[in-house]
Structures are given as C-alpha cells and as structure tokens.
Short mmCIF file of N, CA, C and O in Angstrom, two decimals:
data_model
loop_
_atom_site.label_atom_id
_atom_site.label_comp_id
_atom_site.label_asym_id
_atom_site.label_seq_id
_atom_site.Cartn_x
_atom_site.Cartn_y
_atom_site.Cartn_z
N MET A 769 89.77 65.43 72.33
CA MET A 769 90.36 64.01 72.15
C MET A 769 89.83 63.00 71.86
O MET A 769 89.75 62.27 70.69
N LEU A 770 88.60 62.55 72.79
CA LEU A 770 87.89 61.29 72.48
C LEU A 770 86.76 61.70 71.07
O LEU A 770 86.75 60.76 70.74
N VAL A 771 86.11 62.86 71.09
CA VAL A 771 85.64 63.01 70.10
C VAL A 771 86.47 62.57 68.47
O VAL A 771 85.95 62.04 67.93
N THR A 772 87.69 63.14 68.49
CA THR A 772 88.56 62.79 67.49
C THR A 772 88.61 61.31 67.34
O THR A 772 88.65 60.67 66.22
N LEU A 773 88.87 60.69 68.23
CA LEU A 773 89.26 59.18 68.46
C LEU A 773 87.72 58.53 68.13
O LEU A 773 87.96 57.29 67.42
N SER A 774 86.62 58.82 67.98
CA SER A 774 85.66 58.30 67.93
C SER A 774 85.11 58.65 66.34
O SER A 774 84.40 57.96 65.87
N LEU A 775 85.71 59.14 65.87
CA LEU A 775 85.51 59.37 64.31
C LEU A 775 86.09 58.36 63.24
O LEU A 775 86.99 57.59 63.61
N PRO A 776 86.02 58.12 62.37
CA PRO A 776 86.45 57.09 61.32
C PRO A 776 87.98 57.11 61.23
O PRO A 776 88.59 58.68 61.27
N VAL A 777 88.75 56.01 60.87
CA VAL A 777 90.08 56.28 60.75
C VAL A 777 90.54 57.15 59.74
O VAL A 777 91.86 57.98 59.74
N VAL A 778 90.01 57.46 58.54
CA VAL A 778 90.23 58.48 57.44
C VAL A 778 90.44 59.71 57.97
O VAL A 778 91.18 60.29 57.63
N ILE A 779 89.70 59.83 58.88
CA ILE A 779 89.78 61.30 59.48
C ILE A 779 90.87 61.41 60.90
O ILE A 779 91.68 62.48 61.33
N THR A 780 90.61 60.53 61.60
CA THR A 780 91.29 60.40 62.86
C THR A 780 93.01 60.36 62.92
O THR A 780 93.72 61.00 63.25
N LYS A 781 93.39 59.43 61.86
CA LYS A 781 94.63 59.48 61.20
C LYS A 781 95.54 61.05 61.04
O LYS A 781 96.44 61.14 61.62
N PRO A 782 94.77 61.70 60.29
CA PRO A 782 95.64 62.91 59.82
C PRO A 782 95.53 63.85 60.89
O PRO A 782 96.39 64.49 61.02
N CYS A 783 94.33 63.89 61.72
CA CYS A 783 94.06 64.82 62.73
C CYS A 783 95.52 64.36 63.94
O CYS A 783 95.86 65.46 64.51
N SER A 784 95.64 63.05 64.20
CA SER A 784 96.54 62.93 65.26
C SER A 784 97.79 63.25 64.57
O SER A 784 98.70 63.63 65.55
N ASP A 785 98.31 63.19 63.51
CA ASP A 785 99.59 63.22 62.83
C ASP A 785 99.76 64.78 63.12
O ASP A 785 100.78 65.31 63.39
N ILE A 786 98.60 65.58 62.74
CA ILE A 786 98.56 67.19 62.73
C ILE A 786 98.67 67.58 64.40
O ILE A 786 99.71 68.59 64.57
N PHE A 787 98.06 66.88 65.22
CA PHE A 787 98.50 67.28 66.61
C PHE A 787 99.75 66.97 67.37
O PHE A 787 100.51 67.74 67.81
N ILE A 788 100.26 66.21 66.99
CA ILE A 788 101.49 65.45 67.27
C ILE A 788 102.88 66.37 66.85
O ILE A 788 103.52 66.90 67.45
N PHE A 789 102.57 66.87 65.35
CA PHE A 789 103.32 67.53 64.82
C PHE A 789 103.19 68.97 65.40
O PHE A 789 104.44 69.40 65.57
N MET A 790 101.97 69.49 65.84
CA MET A 790 102.11 70.72 66.37
C MET A 790 102.62 70.78 67.79
O MET A 790 103.28 71.70 68.48
N THR A 791 102.39 69.79 68.81
CA THR A 791 103.07 69.64 70.01
C THR A 791 104.58 69.00 69.81
O THR A 791 105.30 69.26 71.03
N ARG A 792 104.74 68.11 69.22
CA ARG A 792 106.12 67.65 69.23
C ARG A 792 107.12 68.00 67.83
O ARG A 792 108.38 67.40 67.94
N GLY A 793 106.61 68.58 66.91
CA GLY A 793 107.50 68.76 65.79
C GLY A 793 107.77 67.65 65.09
O GLY A 793 106.91 66.36 65.20
N LYS A 794 108.55 67.75 63.89
CA LYS A 794 108.81 66.48 62.99
C LYS A 794 109.42 65.36 63.54
O LYS A 794 109.21 64.08 63.58
N PRO A 795 110.80 65.60 64.73
CA PRO A 795 110.92 64.21 65.86
C PRO A 795 109.75 63.57 66.12
O PRO A 795 110.06 62.30 66.16
N GLY A 796 108.94 64.17 66.79
CA GLY A 796 107.65 63.43 67.41
C GLY A 796 106.95 62.81 66.48
O GLY A 796 106.73 61.67 66.82
N LEU A 797 107.08 63.41 65.02
CA LEU A 797 106.03 62.70 64.23
C LEU A 797 106.94 61.35 63.65
O LEU A 797 106.12 60.30 63.36
N LYS A 798 108.12 61.43 63.47
CA LYS A 798 108.98 60.72 62.96
C LYS A 798 108.82 59.34 64.24
O LYS A 798 109.02 58.17 63.76
N LYS A 799 109.14 59.48 65.26
CA LYS A 799 109.09 58.54 66.41
C LYS A 799 107.88 57.73 66.43
O LYS A 799 107.90 56.41 66.52
N LYS A 800 106.87 58.53 66.31
CA LYS A 800 105.18 57.84 66.37
C LYS A 800 105.22 56.93 65.29
O LYS A 800 104.82 55.74 65.50
N ASN A 801 105.66 57.49 63.99
CA ASN A 801 105.81 56.30 62.76
C ASN A 801 106.42 55.43 63.12
O ASN A 801 106.27 54.27 62.47
N ASP A 802 107.66 55.60 63.56
CA ASP A 802 108.77 54.35 64.01
C ASP A 802 108.02 53.02 64.71
O ASP A 802 108.03 51.91 64.71
N PHE A 803 107.30 53.86 65.97
CA PHE A 803 106.73 53.14 66.89
C PHE A 803 105.67 52.43 66.12
O PHE A 803 105.54 51.13 66.38
N VAL A 804 104.81 52.69 65.41
CA VAL A 804 103.51 52.06 64.73
C VAL A 804 104.01 50.91 63.56
O VAL A 804 103.63 49.94 63.65
N ARG A 805 105.30 51.53 63.17
CA ARG A 805 106.02 50.53 62.26
C ARG A 805 106.21 49.39 63.12
O ARG A 805 106.10 47.92 62.58
N LYS A 806 106.99 49.14 64.34
CA LYS A 806 107.50 48.21 64.79
C LYS A 806 106.23 47.31 65.56
O LYS A 806 106.28 46.15 65.75
N GLU A 807 105.32 47.95 66.11
CA GLU A 807 103.94 47.34 66.66
C GLU A 807 103.78 46.30 65.36
O GLU A 807 102.68 45.35 65.61
N LEU A 808 103.39 46.86 64.28
CA LEU A 808 102.73 46.27 63.13
C LEU A 808 103.49 45.24 63.01
O LEU A 808 103.15 43.96 62.48
N LEU A 809 104.82 45.34 62.92
CA LEU A 809 105.81 43.97 62.81
C LEU A 809 105.70 43.04 63.75
O LEU A 809 105.62 41.96 63.56
N LYS A 810 105.31 43.44 64.93
CA LYS A 810 105.31 42.65 66.00
C LYS A 810 103.78 41.62 66.03
O LYS A 810 104.02 40.71 66.14
N LYS A 811 102.89 42.43 65.58
CA LYS A 811 101.55 41.91 65.02
C LYS A 811 101.60 40.80 64.16
O LYS A 811 101.43 39.77 64.22
N GLU A 812 102.40 41.11 63.06
CA GLU A 812 102.69 40.32 61.79
C GLU A 812 103.27 39.00 62.37
O GLU A 812 102.89 38.01 62.15
N LYS A 813 104.24 39.27 63.02
CA LYS A 813 105.26 38.07 63.38
C LYS A 813 104.05 37.12 64.63
O LYS A 813 104.65 35.89 64.31
N ALA A 814 103.61 37.76 65.24
CA ALA A 814 102.76 36.96 66.23
C ALA A 814 101.31 36.10 65.17
O ALA A 814 101.32 35.12 65.66
N LYS A 815 101.16 36.76 64.06
CA LYS A 815 100.25 35.89 63.74
C LYS A 815 100.73 34.60 62.84
O LYS A 815 100.23 33.81 62.45
N GLN A 816 102.13 34.87 62.42
CA GLN A 816 102.64 34.02 61.68
C GLN A 816 103.20 32.69 62.43
O GLN A 816 103.11 31.56 61.99
N GLN A 817 103.46 32.85 63.64
CA GLN A 817 103.43 31.78 64.71
C GLN A 817 102.48 30.83 65.03
O GLN A 817 101.36 31.14 65.03
N LYS A 818 102.55 29.50 64.54
CA LYS A 818 101.62 28.55 64.51
C LYS A 818 101.58 27.88 66.14
O LYS A 818 100.49 27.22 66.34
N PHE A 819 102.21 28.47 66.80
CA PHE A 819 102.39 27.71 68.57
C PHE A 819 102.82 28.82 69.12
O PHE A 819 103.45 29.63 68.83
N SER A 820 102.46 28.72 70.51
CA SER A 820 102.70 29.44 71.66
C SER A 820 103.54 28.95 72.48
O SER A 820 103.45 27.54 72.86
N THR A 821 104.85 29.40 73.00
CA THR A 821 105.63 29.01 73.91
C THR A 821 105.18 28.98 75.40
O THR A 821 104.92 30.21 75.48
N VAL A 822 105.32 28.05 76.16
CA VAL A 822 105.01 28.12 77.57
C VAL A 822 106.23 28.03 78.17
O VAL A 822 106.85 27.21 78.17
N ARG A 823 106.45 28.81 78.90
CA ARG A 823 107.68 28.99 80.02
C ARG A 823 107.37 28.01 81.10
O ARG A 823 106.13 28.00 81.73
N THR A 824 108.36 27.03 81.35
CA THR A 824 108.51 26.28 82.50
C THR A 824 108.43 26.96 83.73
O THR A 824 109.17 28.05 83.99
N LEU A 825 107.74 26.03 84.69
CA LEU A 825 107.72 26.70 85.89
C LEU A 825 108.84 26.38 87.05
O LEU A 825 108.94 24.87 86.90
N GLU A 826 109.35 27.19 87.58
CA GLU A 826 110.41 26.69 88.28
C GLU A 826 110.18 26.84 90.12
O GLU A 826 110.82 27.71 90.23
N PHE A 827 109.37 26.07 90.56
CA PHE A 827 108.98 26.41 91.63
C PHE A 827 109.73 24.96 92.88
O PHE A 827 109.65 25.31 93.78
N GLU A 828 109.94 24.19 92.10
CA GLU A 828 110.67 23.05 92.88
C GLU A 828 111.63 23.45 93.87
O GLU A 828 111.80 22.93 94.98
N ASN A 829 112.70 24.72 93.52
CA ASN A 829 113.61 25.03 94.36
C ASN A 829 113.30 25.78 95.50
O ASN A 829 113.78 25.82 96.51
N LEU A 830 112.32 26.35 95.35
CA LEU A 830 111.60 26.72 96.70
C LEU A 830 110.97 25.83 97.67
O LEU A 830 110.98 26.61 99.23
N PHE A 831 110.84 24.56 97.62
CA PHE A 831 110.68 24.10 98.77
C PHE A 831 111.56 22.99 99.17
O PHE A 831 111.60 22.01 99.86
N SER A 832 112.49 23.13 98.58
CA SER A 832 113.94 22.12 98.85
C SER A 832 114.81 23.02 100.26
O SER A 832 114.63 23.91 100.55
#
C-alpha cells in the first residue's frame, strides 16, 4: 500500500479505486467518491472565507 501511495496520482487513483472496488464493491466506491466530493467542497469553502471566526472564551463562570 505504501509503495502504491508513493507513485504519481495518475497511477494511484485508479489503483485505489480498483482496491476499494475489490474489497467493498460498488457501494464502497460510491461512498469514497461522495466523501472526496464533500471534502473538496469543504476545502473550497475554506479558501473562499476571507476571515476566520474565533470563538469567545467563557471562563468567567468558573471563578464565580
């Protein structure tokens, strides 16, 4: 597996698809593709944000 992942993307993507199809079948391949699509959307949304939101700390109640 590590040898396969060290190869170029052009080779590793079909190899990983074949491995997933052989072990999990068509539903496993569909699940992987859905996961990749969602992660790419998250990455794209993160790039589009111009600012990052910082959550306020709520430690005042601990000392009251």
